[in-house]
Coordinates of C-alpha atoms in Angstrom, one line a residue:
Chain A
M1 CA 161.1 186.4 -17.0
E2 CA 164.5 186.4 -16.8
K3 CA 165.8 184.9 -19.8
R4 CA 164.4 185.0 -23.3
I5 CA 162.8 181.6 -24.5
D6 CA 166.0 181.1 -27.5
Y7 CA 163.1 179.5 -29.8
E8 CA 165.5 179.4 -33.3
K9 CA 167.5 177.1 -30.9
I10 CA 164.6 174.7 -30.4
A11 CA 163.5 174.9 -34.0
E12 CA 166.9 173.9 -35.0
S13 CA 167.1 171.1 -32.5
S14 CA 167.1 167.5 -33.2
G15 CA 164.1 166.9 -30.9
F16 CA 162.2 169.2 -32.8
K17 CA 163.3 168.8 -36.7
H18 CA 162.3 165.1 -35.3
L19 CA 158.3 166.1 -35.4
M20 CA 158.7 168.4 -38.0
S21 CA 159.9 166.0 -40.4
S22 CA 157.3 163.0 -39.1
K23 CA 154.9 165.7 -39.4
K24 CA 155.5 166.1 -43.0
K25 CA 156.2 162.8 -44.1
F26 CA 152.2 162.3 -42.5
I27 CA 150.6 165.2 -43.4
V28 CA 151.7 165.9 -47.0
P29 CA 151.0 162.6 -48.8
L30 CA 148.3 162.2 -47.1
T31 CA 146.4 165.8 -47.8
I32 CA 147.4 164.9 -51.5
F33 CA 146.1 161.8 -51.3
F34 CA 142.6 162.7 -50.2
L35 CA 142.6 166.4 -52.4
V36 CA 143.3 163.9 -55.8
F37 CA 140.8 161.5 -54.2
Y38 CA 137.9 164.5 -53.9
F39 CA 138.8 165.6 -57.3
A40 CA 138.7 162.4 -59.3
L41 CA 134.9 162.5 -58.9
P42 CA 133.7 166.0 -60.2
I43 CA 136.8 165.4 -63.0
L44 CA 135.4 161.7 -63.8
T45 CA 132.2 162.7 -64.0
S46 CA 132.1 165.5 -66.0
Y47 CA 135.0 164.4 -68.5
T48 CA 133.8 160.8 -69.1
T49 CA 130.5 159.1 -67.8
V50 CA 132.6 155.8 -66.8
L51 CA 131.2 156.1 -63.6
N52 CA 127.6 156.2 -65.1
N53 CA 127.5 152.3 -65.7
N54 CA 125.8 150.4 -62.8
A55 CA 127.6 148.8 -60.0
F56 CA 125.0 147.2 -57.1
G57 CA 121.8 147.0 -58.9
D58 CA 120.0 150.5 -59.5
I59 CA 123.1 151.9 -57.6
S60 CA 126.0 153.7 -60.4
W61 CA 130.0 153.6 -59.3
A62 CA 129.6 158.0 -59.5
W63 CA 127.4 156.4 -55.6
V64 CA 129.6 154.4 -54.9
F65 CA 132.8 156.8 -55.7
A66 CA 130.7 159.0 -53.7
F67 CA 129.8 157.3 -50.7
A68 CA 133.7 156.1 -51.1
Q69 CA 134.4 159.8 -50.4
F70 CA 132.4 159.5 -47.0
I71 CA 134.3 156.4 -45.9
M72 CA 138.0 157.8 -46.2
T73 CA 136.7 160.9 -44.5
W74 CA 136.3 158.9 -41.3
V75 CA 139.2 156.6 -42.1
L76 CA 141.4 159.5 -42.4
C77 CA 140.0 160.9 -39.4
I78 CA 140.8 157.9 -37.0
V79 CA 144.3 157.5 -38.6
Y80 CA 145.0 161.2 -37.9
V81 CA 143.6 160.7 -34.2
K82 CA 146.0 157.8 -33.5
K83 CA 149.2 159.4 -35.6
A84 CA 148.3 162.9 -33.3
S85 CA 148.7 161.4 -30.4
F86 CA 152.4 159.9 -30.9
F87 CA 153.3 163.9 -32.4
D88 CA 152.1 165.0 -29.1
K89 CA 154.3 163.1 -27.2
L90 CA 157.4 164.0 -29.4
A91 CA 156.2 167.9 -28.2
N92 CA 155.5 167.1 -24.9
R93 CA 159.5 165.8 -25.0
I94 CA 160.6 168.9 -26.9
I95 CA 158.3 171.3 -23.9
E96 CA 160.2 169.2 -21.3
E97 CA 163.8 169.6 -22.3
N98 CA 163.5 173.4 -23.2
F99 CA 160.8 175.0 -21.4
E100 CA 160.3 173.1 -18.0
K101 CA 163.8 173.0 -17.0
G102 CA 164.3 176.9 -17.4
E103 CA 160.9 177.7 -15.8
K104 CA 162.4 175.9 -12.7
G105 CA 165.3 177.6 -13.0
A106 CA 163.5 180.9 -12.6
Chain B
M1 CA 99.4 178.0 -39.4
S2 CA 98.8 175.3 -36.9
P3 CA 98.7 175.5 -32.8
T4 CA 101.7 173.1 -33.2
V5 CA 104.0 174.7 -36.0
I6 CA 103.3 177.9 -32.4
I7 CA 104.1 175.6 -29.5
L8 CA 107.0 174.3 -31.0
F9 CA 108.5 177.0 -31.9
L10 CA 108.1 178.7 -29.0
I11 CA 109.6 175.7 -26.9
I12 CA 112.9 176.3 -29.3
V13 CA 112.8 179.4 -28.8
G14 CA 112.5 179.4 -25.4
M15 CA 114.7 176.9 -24.3
T16 CA 118.0 178.9 -26.3
L17 CA 116.7 182.1 -23.9
V18 CA 116.8 180.2 -21.2
V19 CA 120.2 179.4 -22.0
T20 CA 121.5 182.4 -23.5
Y21 CA 119.9 184.3 -20.0
Y22 CA 122.3 181.3 -17.5
A23 CA 125.2 182.5 -20.1
A24 CA 124.9 186.0 -19.7
K25 CA 124.9 185.6 -16.0
R26 CA 128.9 184.0 -16.8
T27 CA 129.3 186.4 -19.6
K28 CA 131.5 189.4 -17.8
T29 CA 135.7 189.4 -19.2
T30 CA 135.8 190.1 -23.3
S31 CA 137.1 186.6 -23.4
E32 CA 133.9 184.9 -22.1
F33 CA 132.6 186.9 -24.8
Y34 CA 134.4 186.5 -28.0
T35 CA 135.0 182.7 -26.6
A36 CA 133.6 181.4 -24.2
G37 CA 136.2 181.8 -21.9
G38 CA 137.9 179.0 -23.8
G39 CA 136.4 176.3 -21.6
L40 CA 134.4 174.2 -23.9
T41 CA 135.2 170.0 -23.9
G42 CA 135.8 168.9 -27.3
W43 CA 132.7 167.0 -27.5
Q44 CA 130.4 170.4 -26.6
N45 CA 133.0 171.8 -30.1
G46 CA 132.4 169.4 -31.8
L47 CA 128.5 169.6 -31.6
A48 CA 128.8 173.6 -31.5
I49 CA 131.5 173.6 -34.7
A50 CA 128.2 171.0 -36.6
G51 CA 125.9 173.3 -34.9
D52 CA 127.7 176.5 -36.7
Y53 CA 128.1 174.8 -39.7
L54 CA 125.1 173.1 -40.8
S55 CA 123.3 175.9 -42.0
A56 CA 120.0 176.9 -43.7
A57 CA 122.6 176.0 -46.9
S58 CA 123.4 172.8 -46.3
F59 CA 119.3 171.9 -44.2
L60 CA 117.1 173.4 -47.1
G61 CA 119.1 174.2 -49.4
I62 CA 121.5 170.5 -50.1
A63 CA 118.0 168.6 -49.6
G64 CA 116.1 170.3 -52.1
M65 CA 119.2 170.3 -54.5
I66 CA 119.1 166.4 -54.1
A67 CA 115.5 166.1 -54.5
L68 CA 115.8 168.4 -57.5
S69 CA 118.5 167.4 -59.2
G70 CA 119.7 163.8 -58.0
F71 CA 123.2 163.6 -58.1
D72 CA 124.6 166.8 -59.0
G73 CA 122.6 168.3 -55.4
F74 CA 125.1 165.6 -54.0
F75 CA 128.5 167.1 -54.5
Y76 CA 127.3 169.8 -52.2
S77 CA 127.2 167.2 -49.4
I78 CA 130.9 166.1 -50.7
G79 CA 132.6 169.0 -50.2
F80 CA 130.9 170.3 -47.3
L81 CA 132.5 167.3 -45.3
I82 CA 136.0 167.1 -47.3
A83 CA 136.5 170.6 -45.9
Y84 CA 137.0 169.3 -42.2
L85 CA 140.1 167.1 -43.7
V86 CA 141.6 170.2 -44.7
V87 CA 140.7 171.5 -41.8
M88 CA 142.1 168.7 -39.2
F89 CA 145.2 168.0 -41.1
I90 CA 146.5 171.7 -41.5
V91 CA 144.7 174.7 -39.8
A92 CA 142.6 173.8 -36.7
E93 CA 145.8 173.2 -34.1
P94 CA 148.2 175.8 -35.4
L95 CA 145.4 178.0 -35.0
R96 CA 144.5 176.9 -31.5
N97 CA 148.5 177.5 -30.5
L98 CA 149.2 180.5 -32.3
G99 CA 145.6 182.7 -31.8
K100 CA 143.9 184.1 -29.1
Y101 CA 140.2 185.7 -30.0
T102 CA 140.2 186.1 -34.4
L103 CA 141.6 185.1 -37.6
A104 CA 144.0 188.3 -37.5
D105 CA 145.3 187.5 -33.8
M106 CA 146.5 184.3 -35.4
I107 CA 148.2 186.3 -38.5
N108 CA 149.8 188.6 -36.5
S109 CA 151.6 185.8 -33.8
R110 CA 154.2 186.0 -36.8
F111 CA 153.9 190.0 -38.3
D112 CA 152.6 193.3 -35.9
A113 CA 151.9 195.4 -38.8
K114 CA 148.7 197.0 -38.3
K115 CA 148.2 196.5 -41.7
V116 CA 148.1 193.2 -41.8
R117 CA 145.2 193.3 -39.1
G118 CA 143.4 195.2 -41.0
V119 CA 143.0 194.0 -44.0
A120 CA 142.1 190.7 -42.0
A121 CA 139.4 192.4 -40.1
L122 CA 138.3 194.1 -43.4
N123 CA 138.5 190.1 -44.9
T124 CA 136.2 188.4 -42.1
I125 CA 133.6 191.3 -42.5
T126 CA 133.3 190.4 -45.9
I127 CA 132.5 187.4 -45.7
V128 CA 130.5 187.6 -42.5
I129 CA 128.1 189.8 -44.3
F130 CA 128.2 187.5 -47.3
Y131 CA 127.3 184.6 -45.4
M132 CA 124.7 186.3 -43.2
I133 CA 122.5 188.0 -46.1
A134 CA 122.1 184.2 -47.4
Q135 CA 121.4 182.8 -43.8
L136 CA 118.9 185.8 -42.9
V137 CA 117.4 185.5 -46.6
G138 CA 116.6 181.8 -46.2
A139 CA 114.9 182.7 -43.0
G140 CA 112.7 185.2 -44.6
A141 CA 111.4 182.8 -47.5
L142 CA 110.7 180.4 -44.0
I143 CA 109.3 182.2 -41.6
Q144 CA 107.4 183.9 -44.6
L145 CA 106.3 180.0 -46.1
L146 CA 105.1 179.0 -42.2
F147 CA 103.3 181.9 -41.1
G148 CA 102.3 184.0 -43.6
I149 CA 103.6 187.2 -42.7
D150 CA 105.3 190.0 -44.4
Y151 CA 109.3 189.5 -45.8
W152 CA 110.7 191.8 -43.8
I153 CA 108.3 191.3 -41.0
A154 CA 110.6 188.0 -41.0
V155 CA 113.5 189.1 -41.4
L156 CA 113.3 191.8 -38.6
I157 CA 112.4 188.8 -36.1
V158 CA 115.6 186.8 -36.7
G159 CA 117.7 189.3 -36.8
I160 CA 116.4 191.0 -33.0
M161 CA 116.5 187.5 -31.7
M162 CA 120.2 186.5 -32.7
T163 CA 120.7 190.2 -31.6
V164 CA 119.5 189.6 -28.5
Y165 CA 121.3 185.6 -28.0
V166 CA 125.0 187.4 -29.0
L167 CA 124.1 190.9 -27.0
F168 CA 123.5 188.9 -24.0
G169 CA 124.9 185.2 -23.9
G170 CA 127.8 186.0 -26.3
M171 CA 130.2 183.7 -27.2
T172 CA 128.6 180.8 -24.4
A173 CA 125.1 181.3 -25.3
T174 CA 125.9 180.9 -28.9
S175 CA 127.9 177.6 -28.6
W176 CA 124.9 176.2 -26.4
V177 CA 122.0 177.8 -28.5
Q178 CA 124.2 175.7 -31.7
I179 CA 125.1 172.7 -29.4
I180 CA 121.1 172.4 -29.2
K181 CA 120.8 173.3 -32.7
A182 CA 122.8 170.7 -33.6
V183 CA 121.1 167.8 -31.5
L184 CA 117.6 168.7 -32.6
L185 CA 119.1 168.6 -36.1
M186 CA 120.2 165.3 -36.3
I187 CA 117.1 164.0 -34.2
G188 CA 114.7 165.4 -37.1
T189 CA 117.1 164.4 -39.9
I190 CA 117.4 160.5 -38.5
I191 CA 113.6 160.6 -37.9
I192 CA 112.9 161.5 -41.1
S193 CA 115.4 159.4 -43.0
F194 CA 114.3 156.2 -40.6
I195 CA 110.7 157.4 -42.3
V196 CA 111.7 157.3 -45.8
L197 CA 113.4 154.0 -45.6
A198 CA 110.8 152.3 -43.9
K199 CA 108.4 153.3 -46.8
F200 CA 111.1 151.5 -49.0
H201 CA 110.8 148.5 -47.0
F202 CA 114.9 148.8 -45.7
N203 CA 116.2 147.9 -49.0
I204 CA 118.2 151.1 -50.6
F205 CA 118.7 149.0 -54.0
D206 CA 114.8 149.2 -54.0
M207 CA 114.9 152.9 -53.3
F208 CA 117.3 153.3 -56.1
S209 CA 115.2 151.3 -58.7
E210 CA 112.3 153.4 -57.5
M211 CA 113.6 157.0 -58.1
K212 CA 114.5 155.9 -61.2
T213 CA 111.3 156.4 -62.9
A214 CA 110.1 158.3 -59.8
T215 CA 110.7 161.9 -60.9
P216 CA 110.1 164.4 -64.8
L217 CA 114.2 163.6 -64.7
G218 CA 113.7 159.9 -65.5
A219 CA 117.0 158.0 -65.1
D220 CA 118.9 160.8 -65.6
Y221 CA 118.0 161.2 -62.0
L222 CA 121.0 159.2 -60.8
K223 CA 123.5 160.8 -63.2
P224 CA 125.5 163.2 -62.9
G225 CA 125.5 165.7 -65.5
V226 CA 121.6 167.6 -64.6
K227 CA 122.4 170.5 -62.9
Y228 CA 126.5 171.2 -63.7
K229 CA 127.4 170.8 -67.2
V230 CA 129.9 173.1 -67.2
P231 CA 133.3 170.3 -66.3
L232 CA 135.3 173.3 -65.1
D233 CA 132.6 175.2 -63.1
T234 CA 131.5 171.8 -61.6
I235 CA 135.7 171.5 -60.7
S236 CA 135.6 175.4 -59.7
L237 CA 132.7 174.8 -57.2
M238 CA 134.1 171.8 -55.5
L239 CA 137.2 173.6 -55.2
A240 CA 135.5 176.1 -53.2
L241 CA 134.3 173.9 -51.0
V242 CA 136.9 172.1 -50.3
L243 CA 139.5 175.2 -49.2
G244 CA 136.3 177.2 -48.2
T245 CA 135.7 176.4 -45.1
A246 CA 139.2 176.7 -43.0
G247 CA 138.6 179.9 -43.8
L248 CA 135.6 180.7 -42.8
P249 CA 136.2 183.4 -39.9
H250 CA 133.2 181.9 -37.8
I251 CA 134.2 178.2 -38.1
L252 CA 138.0 178.8 -37.3
M253 CA 136.5 181.0 -34.3
R254 CA 135.2 177.6 -32.9
F255 CA 139.0 177.0 -32.4
F256 CA 139.5 179.8 -29.8
T257 CA 136.7 178.1 -27.4
V258 CA 138.7 175.6 -26.6
K259 CA 141.6 175.2 -24.3
D260 CA 144.4 173.5 -26.1
A261 CA 145.0 171.7 -29.8
K262 CA 144.4 168.6 -28.7
T263 CA 141.2 169.6 -27.1
A264 CA 140.6 171.2 -31.4
R265 CA 141.2 168.4 -32.8
S266 CA 138.8 166.3 -30.5
S267 CA 135.9 168.5 -31.5
V268 CA 136.9 168.3 -35.8
V269 CA 136.7 164.6 -35.2
T270 CA 133.1 164.9 -33.6
A271 CA 131.8 167.3 -35.6
T272 CA 133.3 165.8 -38.8
W273 CA 131.6 162.6 -37.8
I274 CA 128.2 164.1 -37.0
I275 CA 128.5 166.2 -40.0
G276 CA 129.5 163.3 -42.1
I277 CA 126.3 160.9 -41.1
F278 CA 124.2 164.3 -41.2
Y279 CA 125.5 164.5 -45.3
V280 CA 124.8 161.0 -45.7
L281 CA 121.1 160.8 -44.7
T282 CA 120.9 164.1 -47.0
I283 CA 119.7 161.8 -49.8
F284 CA 117.2 160.1 -47.8
L285 CA 115.8 164.1 -47.5
G286 CA 116.7 164.7 -51.1
F287 CA 115.3 161.6 -52.8
G288 CA 112.2 161.3 -50.1
A289 CA 111.1 165.1 -51.0
A290 CA 110.9 163.9 -54.7
Y291 CA 109.3 160.8 -54.2
F292 CA 107.0 161.0 -51.9
V293 CA 106.2 165.3 -52.2
G294 CA 107.3 165.6 -55.8
F295 CA 108.8 168.2 -58.4
D296 CA 105.9 169.9 -58.9
T297 CA 104.9 170.6 -55.5
I298 CA 108.6 171.6 -54.1
K299 CA 108.6 174.1 -57.0
T300 CA 105.7 175.8 -56.2
A301 CA 106.4 175.9 -52.4
N302 CA 110.3 177.3 -53.8
A303 CA 112.0 177.6 -56.6
A304 CA 115.0 177.1 -55.5
G305 CA 114.0 174.7 -53.8
N306 CA 114.3 175.4 -50.4
M307 CA 111.2 173.9 -49.1
A308 CA 111.8 170.5 -49.4
A309 CA 112.8 169.2 -46.5
P310 CA 110.2 170.6 -44.5
L311 CA 107.6 169.4 -47.2
L312 CA 109.1 165.9 -46.3
A313 CA 108.0 166.1 -43.3
G314 CA 104.8 167.0 -43.4
A315 CA 104.1 164.2 -46.5
L316 CA 105.8 161.4 -43.8
G317 CA 104.5 162.9 -40.5
G318 CA 102.1 165.3 -41.0
D319 CA 101.9 168.8 -38.7
F320 CA 104.0 167.8 -36.0
L321 CA 106.8 166.6 -37.8
M322 CA 106.4 169.4 -40.3
S323 CA 106.3 172.1 -37.3
F324 CA 109.6 170.4 -35.6
V325 CA 111.1 170.6 -38.8
S326 CA 110.6 174.0 -39.0
A327 CA 111.3 174.7 -35.9
V328 CA 114.8 173.5 -36.1
A329 CA 115.6 175.1 -39.2
F330 CA 114.4 178.2 -37.7
A331 CA 116.8 176.8 -34.8
T332 CA 119.8 176.2 -37.5
I333 CA 119.1 180.0 -39.3
L334 CA 119.4 181.4 -35.2
A335 CA 122.1 179.9 -34.5
V336 CA 124.2 180.5 -37.2
V337 CA 124.0 183.9 -37.3
A338 CA 124.6 184.3 -33.7
G339 CA 128.2 183.1 -34.9
L340 CA 128.3 185.6 -37.8
V341 CA 127.6 188.2 -35.3
L342 CA 130.2 187.1 -33.0
S343 CA 133.1 186.8 -35.8
G344 CA 131.6 190.0 -37.4
A345 CA 131.8 192.1 -34.0
S346 CA 135.1 190.4 -32.8
A347 CA 136.7 191.7 -36.0
F348 CA 135.4 195.2 -35.1
A349 CA 135.6 195.1 -31.7
H350 CA 139.1 193.1 -31.2
D351 CA 140.9 193.9 -34.3
I352 CA 139.9 197.1 -35.6
Y353 CA 139.0 199.0 -32.6
A354 CA 141.4 197.7 -29.7
Q355 CA 144.3 196.3 -31.8
I356 CA 144.5 199.3 -34.1
I357 CA 142.7 202.3 -33.2
K358 CA 143.8 202.4 -29.3
K359 CA 146.7 200.2 -29.6
G360 CA 145.7 197.2 -27.4
K361 CA 145.5 199.7 -24.7
V362 CA 142.0 200.0 -24.0
T363 CA 140.3 198.7 -20.9
E364 CA 138.7 195.3 -20.2
K365 CA 135.0 197.4 -19.9
K366 CA 135.8 199.6 -22.9
Q367 CA 136.4 196.5 -25.3
M368 CA 133.4 194.7 -24.4
L369 CA 130.9 197.7 -24.5
A370 CA 132.8 198.0 -27.9
A371 CA 132.1 194.7 -28.8
K372 CA 128.4 194.5 -28.1
Y373 CA 128.0 198.0 -30.5
A374 CA 129.8 196.1 -32.7
S375 CA 127.5 193.3 -32.4
I376 CA 124.4 195.5 -32.9
G377 CA 127.1 197.3 -35.7
V378 CA 127.1 194.2 -37.3
A379 CA 123.2 193.1 -37.0
V380 CA 121.9 196.1 -38.4
L381 CA 124.2 196.1 -41.5
S382 CA 123.3 192.7 -42.8
I383 CA 118.9 193.2 -41.7
L384 CA 119.1 196.4 -44.0
L385 CA 121.2 194.5 -46.4
A386 CA 119.3 191.3 -46.6
L387 CA 115.9 193.5 -46.7
F388 CA 117.0 194.7 -50.3
A389 CA 118.8 190.8 -51.4
Q390 CA 115.5 189.4 -51.1
K391 CA 115.5 188.4 -54.8
M392 CA 118.9 187.1 -54.7
N393 CA 119.6 184.1 -55.0
V394 CA 121.2 182.3 -51.6
A395 CA 123.7 179.2 -52.6
F396 CA 125.0 182.5 -54.8
L397 CA 125.7 184.1 -51.9
V398 CA 126.7 181.2 -49.8
S399 CA 129.3 179.9 -52.7
L400 CA 130.8 183.9 -53.2
A401 CA 131.9 183.7 -48.9
F402 CA 133.3 180.3 -49.7
C403 CA 135.0 181.2 -52.3
V404 CA 136.6 185.2 -50.3
A405 CA 137.1 182.8 -47.5
A406 CA 139.3 180.1 -49.6
S407 CA 141.0 182.8 -51.7
A408 CA 141.4 185.7 -49.3
N409 CA 142.4 183.4 -46.0
L410 CA 143.6 180.9 -46.5
P411 CA 146.3 181.3 -48.4
V412 CA 147.6 183.3 -45.9
I413 CA 147.0 180.7 -43.2
I414 CA 148.6 178.3 -44.9
F415 CA 151.6 180.2 -45.5
T416 CA 151.7 182.1 -42.1
I417 CA 152.0 178.1 -40.4
Y418 CA 154.3 176.6 -43.4
W419 CA 156.6 179.2 -44.9
K420 CA 159.7 180.2 -43.6
K421 CA 160.0 183.0 -46.0
F422 CA 156.5 184.3 -45.7
N423 CA 156.7 188.2 -44.5
T424 CA 154.3 191.0 -43.7
A425 CA 154.2 192.4 -48.0
G426 CA 153.4 188.8 -49.0
A427 CA 150.2 188.5 -46.0
I428 CA 148.8 191.9 -47.0
T429 CA 149.0 191.6 -50.8
G430 CA 148.0 187.7 -50.6
M431 CA 144.7 188.5 -48.6
L432 CA 143.3 191.5 -51.0
S433 CA 144.6 189.4 -54.0
G434 CA 142.0 187.0 -53.2
L435 CA 139.7 189.3 -51.5
L436 CA 139.5 191.6 -54.7
S437 CA 139.7 188.6 -57.8
S438 CA 137.0 186.2 -55.8
L439 CA 134.9 189.7 -55.4
I440 CA 135.8 190.7 -59.2
L441 CA 134.9 187.5 -60.8
V442 CA 132.0 187.3 -59.1
I443 CA 130.6 190.9 -60.1
V444 CA 131.2 190.2 -64.2
S445 CA 130.0 186.6 -63.5
P446 CA 126.5 184.7 -64.9
N447 CA 125.9 185.4 -61.5
V448 CA 125.1 189.1 -61.6
F449 CA 124.9 189.3 -65.2
S450 CA 122.7 187.1 -67.9
P451 CA 121.7 188.4 -70.9
I452 CA 117.7 186.5 -69.5
E453 CA 115.8 188.9 -67.9
G454 CA 115.5 187.8 -64.1
A455 CA 118.2 185.1 -64.2
A456 CA 120.4 187.6 -62.6
I457 CA 120.9 190.9 -60.8
F458 CA 121.4 192.8 -64.5
V459 CA 120.8 191.8 -68.2
G460 CA 123.9 191.8 -69.8
E461 CA 126.8 189.5 -71.3
P462 CA 129.0 188.0 -68.5
L463 CA 132.5 188.3 -68.8
I464 CA 133.3 185.0 -67.8
S465 CA 131.4 181.9 -68.1
L466 CA 131.9 180.5 -63.8
T467 CA 129.4 181.0 -61.7
N468 CA 132.1 180.1 -59.1
P469 CA 135.4 182.0 -59.7
A470 CA 137.3 179.7 -57.1
I471 CA 139.5 178.0 -59.8
I472 CA 140.9 181.5 -60.6
S473 CA 140.6 183.6 -57.6
V474 CA 142.0 181.0 -55.2
P475 CA 145.2 180.7 -57.4
L476 CA 145.5 184.3 -57.5
G477 CA 145.4 184.3 -53.9
F478 CA 148.5 181.9 -53.4
I479 CA 150.6 184.0 -56.1
G480 CA 149.7 187.8 -54.6
A481 CA 151.7 186.0 -50.8
Y482 CA 154.4 184.2 -52.5
V483 CA 155.0 187.6 -55.2
G484 CA 154.8 190.3 -52.2
T485 CA 156.9 188.2 -49.9
V486 CA 158.9 187.9 -52.9
I487 CA 159.3 191.4 -54.2
S488 CA 159.8 193.1 -50.4
K489 CA 162.5 190.7 -49.1
K490 CA 162.2 191.1 -45.5
Q491 CA 162.4 188.8 -43.2
D492 CA 162.2 187.6 -39.6
M493 CA 163.6 184.3 -39.0
K494 CA 163.6 184.2 -35.5
R495 CA 160.0 185.3 -35.5
Y496 CA 158.8 182.4 -38.1
A497 CA 161.7 179.7 -35.1
E498 CA 158.8 181.2 -32.3
V499 CA 155.7 180.3 -34.5
I500 CA 156.9 177.5 -36.1
V501 CA 157.8 176.2 -32.4
K502 CA 154.7 177.5 -30.7
A503 CA 152.5 176.2 -34.0
N504 CA 153.7 172.9 -33.6
T505 CA 154.2 172.1 -30.0
G506 CA 151.7 174.1 -28.2
Y507 CA 153.7 175.6 -25.5
K508 CA 152.3 179.2 -24.0
E509 CA 154.6 182.0 -22.3

């Protein structure tokens, strides 16, 4: 390889910063959301009895909440895949701009 | 023991051996041995992840736990599933972008220090051994019950078989055994769930109503609090479950068997769907077993409830279904254990032997040989430990593995990918503080010391009341990593720039 790739320059570039900030804006709030949602179940069942009331027939709110965890997982899965293809586009643009030009010259 | 059992066992074992034979012909390089040459598709790898993850603890353990304690058993299902969101959102893609064969590779993409690699390998081996003993003890109990042979022979059979898969077929064979097993497990679970549902006239409300009077627990069966009465302990267990998966070496290793981050992502998606569907169905397995088999029969077969699923299959579908489910459970254990042997062996052969002892200067042939010796070593060690661990609680060993993974590996993985100032010293202190704190806290916990004779390994007063110490040890892992970083102050911004660019764009030199 003729010249070293300047990763610091890429890390500082506006394209890369845009990728990182849009990733952060997506992943951080959603991660906090699913962790809060997840721990809400054991906290509510351990410290309170509010979820012991029946929601539908003999199915209590605790079970409804537990099922909601599954639904949430699948929904977040779908949302993530959609969003990730957008991140892929940004990442590809960065690779094209920074690497492929240099490689052709080398 | 009926002839059906033997025939089904032989068919399933035969299938996996054929796969191993073909895989062995294709496994010539170390890359093929460790990671199947990185050539699996998203679907295949997703199935293999599911196969690797739905272990004896999930299939036999959770079904039994829901059967015996109702809602509280379902906590495990939820924790194991949500853990995949952590894997998908935080770990999978950067890991694939940075790593080559092992977890230590990925951490080493930022830090060259041999000590970091050594400690990471030590973590991997510790987790693998605990996880492995649990699986072997489960396998021993299952085979012992089905065939009526001695426990030690049962453990030996499973141990030798998995060594054969790994030794000859490497990751390619192991992956395919996991894929076959995942498919069989899903088929078995769906059939049983369908029959259970049919018996309740396809009315879920009826099923819940019936369960209120079906067990000695009465209406409490459907409520939380039967098994987990200490709030902090429940939350601590949930923490270990949700964070542990993202630090389990044999699961993380599966991301090196695909070609890029995009495929890694699609394999997590596939795995999440399969695992999610499976865990929803654990309700039918558990409820069905409690209703159609009954508390007493389940407890007589195995006090921890581990035989609930096979017994239910027998009650609903007779000998054939029971044999099928038992054979699937056996394949399950084989697949998981093979995956564990591989990740333990790669930590030895790739990290400790090739990178640390030989400083990376080792021929392909020699490394391959080292990996095979390491596989035998890991297998022999676990078989020996499993022989002594017969009386130990399987769930305790698995939750310990999860706790160590969450405390020792996850903080360092997260900081490596996301924290600019993180450094070599921080990586070492983080891994060691997580590993030591979780091990020590477990040793002084009620799992090891109990005032009641026979309830734990030793008779005595435990120093802490938590059965799973994740709520203390996970923060300690993070704090250790933070303090080590701040104290040593060394930083390499250039290196971080490289890591962050590669992790997020997938660029490879």
